[in-house]
């Protein structure tokens, strides 16, 4: 999948995008989040009940995600988002008054998925609370497997 932000083209392999959705779903579903949100992605549900996940399962989930994106039923890029690259190769993600600096390449897509999910959550969440949650998300992501 390719997308353009700030006149710069980015790409991600579709099954990697699906895996990023799995990670973000796990973050919210298993209450690693700072606050309790009912954020779930239905297209990842079939994998959650399996004892053993095969690559074919990932490809099947990826196909479902591709269909949702094509039908514009899911989007991980918030309107008005800015993505700027630092000299060190990391990113600065900005949305309205929110800024997240030194986001590593592997953190950027999961962060965008989480951010967009929080921005579109009902009832509406304040930008302050979203900022706290994304900071917690980044910390949890960076401390995984430590």
mmCIF file of C-alpha atoms in Angstrom:
data_model
loop_
_atom_site.group_PDB
_atom_site.id
_atom_site.type_symbol
_atom_site.label_atom_id
_atom_site.label_comp_id
_atom_site.label_asym_id
_atom_site.label_seq_id
_atom_site.Cartn_x
_atom_site.Cartn_y
_atom_site.Cartn_z
ATOM 1 C CA UNK A 1 0.000 0.000 0.000
ATOM 2 C CA UNK A 2 1.234 3.449 -0.843
ATOM 3 C CA UNK A 3 0.126 6.754 0.592
ATOM 4 C CA UNK A 4 1.210 10.368 0.350
ATOM 5 C CA UNK A 5 1.714 12.704 3.300
ATOM 6 C CA UNK A 6 3.157 16.202 2.997
ATOM 7 C CA UNK A 7 3.920 15.590 -0.690
ATOM 8 C CA UNK A 8 6.099 12.588 0.176
ATOM 9 C CA UNK A 9 5.285 9.047 -0.887
ATOM 10 C CA UNK A 10 5.429 6.248 1.693
ATOM 11 C CA UNK A 11 4.729 2.564 1.311
ATOM 12 C CA UNK A 12 4.070 -0.416 3.532
ATOM 13 C CA UNK A 13 3.567 -4.050 2.631
ATOM 14 C CA UNK A 14 -0.105 -4.867 3.179
ATOM 15 C CA UNK A 15 0.465 -7.824 5.506
ATOM 16 C CA UNK A 16 2.764 -5.625 7.621
ATOM 17 C CA UNK A 17 -0.090 -3.141 7.917
ATOM 18 C CA UNK A 18 -2.357 -5.969 9.061
ATOM 19 C CA UNK A 19 0.210 -7.024 11.681
ATOM 20 C CA UNK A 20 0.362 -3.419 12.896
ATOM 21 C CA UNK A 21 -3.415 -3.493 13.361
ATOM 22 C CA UNK A 22 -2.992 -6.718 15.357
ATOM 23 C CA UNK A 23 -0.477 -4.983 17.641
ATOM 24 C CA UNK A 24 -2.711 -1.959 18.222
ATOM 25 C CA UNK A 25 -5.739 -4.205 18.809
ATOM 26 C CA UNK A 26 -3.729 -6.130 21.401
ATOM 27 C CA UNK A 27 -2.736 -2.877 23.115
ATOM 28 C CA UNK A 28 -6.352 -1.819 23.623
ATOM 29 C CA UNK A 29 -7.936 -5.270 24.020
ATOM 30 C CA UNK A 30 -5.519 -6.415 26.747
ATOM 31 C CA UNK A 31 -5.678 -3.144 28.676
ATOM 32 C CA UNK A 32 -2.124 -1.949 28.194
ATOM 33 C CA UNK A 33 -3.719 1.419 27.526
ATOM 34 C CA UNK A 34 -3.689 4.121 30.162
ATOM 35 C CA UNK A 35 -7.458 4.519 29.921
ATOM 36 C CA UNK A 36 -10.120 1.961 29.069
ATOM 37 C CA UNK A 37 -11.390 2.167 25.484
ATOM 38 C CA UNK A 38 -13.479 -0.304 23.557
ATOM 39 C CA UNK A 39 -11.251 -0.144 20.489
ATOM 40 C CA UNK A 40 -11.343 -3.373 18.512
ATOM 41 C CA UNK A 41 -10.774 -4.267 14.880
ATOM 42 C CA UNK A 42 -13.272 -6.933 13.833
ATOM 43 C CA UNK A 43 -11.111 -8.156 10.958
ATOM 44 C CA UNK A 44 -8.422 -9.374 13.408
ATOM 45 C CA UNK A 45 -10.894 -11.367 15.553
ATOM 46 C CA UNK A 46 -10.522 -14.672 13.643
ATOM 47 C CA UNK A 47 -6.818 -14.824 14.521
ATOM 48 C CA UNK A 48 -7.367 -14.217 18.219
ATOM 49 C CA UNK A 49 -9.117 -17.557 18.743
ATOM 50 C CA UNK A 50 -6.406 -19.635 17.065
ATOM 51 C CA UNK A 51 -3.861 -21.631 19.014
ATOM 52 C CA UNK A 52 -1.420 -21.386 16.138
ATOM 53 C CA UNK A 53 -1.411 -18.644 13.521
ATOM 54 C CA UNK A 54 -0.147 -19.596 10.081
ATOM 55 C CA UNK A 55 1.097 -17.170 7.439
ATOM 56 C CA UNK A 56 -2.013 -18.009 5.399
ATOM 57 C CA UNK A 57 -4.104 -16.643 8.290
ATOM 58 C CA UNK A 58 -2.181 -13.367 8.092
ATOM 59 C CA UNK A 59 -2.767 -13.239 4.335
ATOM 60 C CA UNK A 60 -6.495 -13.863 4.792
ATOM 61 C CA UNK A 61 -6.726 -11.063 7.372
ATOM 62 C CA UNK A 62 -4.701 -8.849 5.040
ATOM 63 C CA UNK A 63 -7.218 -9.454 2.260
ATOM 64 C CA UNK A 64 -10.049 -8.383 4.577
ATOM 65 C CA UNK A 65 -8.112 -5.235 5.510
ATOM 66 C CA UNK A 66 -7.438 -4.455 1.843
ATOM 67 C CA UNK A 67 -11.166 -4.746 1.120
ATOM 68 C CA UNK A 68 -12.013 -2.390 4.004
ATOM 69 C CA UNK A 69 -9.458 0.152 2.800
ATOM 70 C CA UNK A 70 -10.708 -0.091 -0.782
ATOM 71 C CA UNK A 71 -14.294 0.498 0.399
ATOM 72 C CA UNK A 72 -12.998 3.399 2.568
ATOM 73 C CA UNK A 73 -14.412 1.746 5.684
ATOM 74 C CA UNK A 74 -11.098 1.978 7.513
ATOM 75 C CA UNK A 75 -8.289 4.506 7.420
ATOM 76 C CA UNK A 76 -5.195 4.869 9.554
ATOM 77 C CA UNK A 77 -4.190 8.365 8.448
ATOM 78 C CA UNK A 78 -6.019 11.187 10.229
ATOM 79 C CA UNK A 79 -7.010 14.215 8.128
ATOM 80 C CA UNK A 80 -4.629 17.078 8.877
ATOM 81 C CA UNK A 81 -1.755 14.844 9.980
ATOM 82 C CA UNK A 82 1.817 16.017 9.396
ATOM 83 C CA UNK A 83 4.709 13.614 9.200
ATOM 84 C CA UNK A 84 8.162 15.184 9.114
ATOM 85 C CA UNK A 85 11.455 13.354 9.021
ATOM 86 C CA UNK A 86 14.229 14.328 11.444
ATOM 87 C CA UNK A 87 17.854 14.431 10.303
ATOM 88 C CA UNK A 88 18.442 11.194 12.249
ATOM 89 C CA UNK A 89 15.791 9.402 10.147
ATOM 90 C CA UNK A 90 13.137 9.336 12.854
ATOM 91 C CA UNK A 91 9.804 11.101 12.452
ATOM 92 C CA UNK A 92 7.857 13.900 14.042
ATOM 93 C CA UNK A 93 4.123 13.218 13.956
ATOM 94 C CA UNK A 94 1.896 16.274 14.334
ATOM 95 C CA UNK A 95 -1.855 16.630 14.497
ATOM 96 C CA UNK A 96 -3.405 19.935 15.566
ATOM 97 C CA UNK A 97 -1.768 20.688 18.961
ATOM 98 C CA UNK A 98 -0.313 17.183 19.348
ATOM 99 C CA UNK A 99 3.351 16.502 18.581
ATOM 100 C CA UNK A 100 5.297 13.297 18.980
ATOM 101 C CA UNK A 101 9.037 13.517 18.284
ATOM 102 C CA UNK A 102 11.674 10.917 17.464
ATOM 103 C CA UNK A 103 9.201 8.270 16.378
ATOM 104 C CA UNK A 104 11.149 5.385 14.879
ATOM 105 C CA UNK A 105 10.213 3.962 11.506
ATOM 106 C CA UNK A 106 8.735 0.782 13.020
ATOM 107 C CA UNK A 107 6.655 2.806 15.489
ATOM 108 C CA UNK A 108 5.133 5.230 12.984
ATOM 109 C CA UNK A 109 2.360 3.090 11.462
ATOM 110 C CA UNK A 110 1.142 1.584 14.771
ATOM 111 C CA UNK A 111 1.167 5.093 16.255
ATOM 112 C CA UNK A 112 -0.919 6.396 13.324
ATOM 113 C CA UNK A 113 -3.401 3.530 13.731
ATOM 114 C CA UNK A 114 -3.730 4.181 17.472
ATOM 115 C CA UNK A 115 -3.950 7.956 16.976
ATOM 116 C CA UNK A 116 -6.643 7.687 14.305
ATOM 117 C CA UNK A 117 -8.598 5.197 16.440
ATOM 118 C CA UNK A 118 -8.549 7.590 19.373
ATOM 119 C CA UNK A 119 -9.454 10.596 17.226
ATOM 120 C CA UNK A 120 -12.499 8.808 15.793
ATOM 121 C CA UNK A 121 -13.563 7.178 19.087
ATOM 122 C CA UNK A 122 -17.067 7.887 20.396
ATOM 123 C CA UNK A 123 -17.599 9.567 22.802
ATOM 124 C CA UNK A 124 -15.018 12.139 21.807
ATOM 125 C CA UNK A 125 -11.717 12.071 23.703
ATOM 126 C CA UNK A 126 -9.878 15.298 24.535
ATOM 127 C CA UNK A 127 -6.580 16.007 22.774
ATOM 128 C CA UNK A 128 -4.900 16.065 26.193
ATOM 129 C CA UNK A 129 -6.095 12.546 26.956
ATOM 130 C CA UNK A 130 -5.141 11.388 23.448
ATOM 131 C CA UNK A 131 -1.659 12.825 23.976
ATOM 132 C CA UNK A 132 -1.312 10.934 27.276
ATOM 133 C CA UNK A 133 -2.530 7.738 25.648
ATOM 134 C CA UNK A 134 -0.188 7.991 22.664
ATOM 135 C CA UNK A 135 2.773 8.699 24.978
ATOM 136 C CA UNK A 136 1.799 5.567 26.935
ATOM 137 C CA UNK A 137 1.447 3.638 23.672
ATOM 138 C CA UNK A 138 4.957 4.679 22.599
ATOM 139 C CA UNK A 139 6.373 3.686 26.009
ATOM 140 C CA UNK A 140 4.614 0.307 25.913
ATOM 141 C CA UNK A 141 5.770 -0.273 22.335
ATOM 142 C CA UNK A 142 9.385 0.572 23.160
ATOM 143 C CA UNK A 143 9.432 -1.521 26.328
ATOM 144 C CA UNK A 144 7.971 -4.629 24.690
ATOM 145 C CA UNK A 145 10.353 -7.593 25.112
ATOM 146 C CA UNK A 146 12.631 -5.777 27.515
#
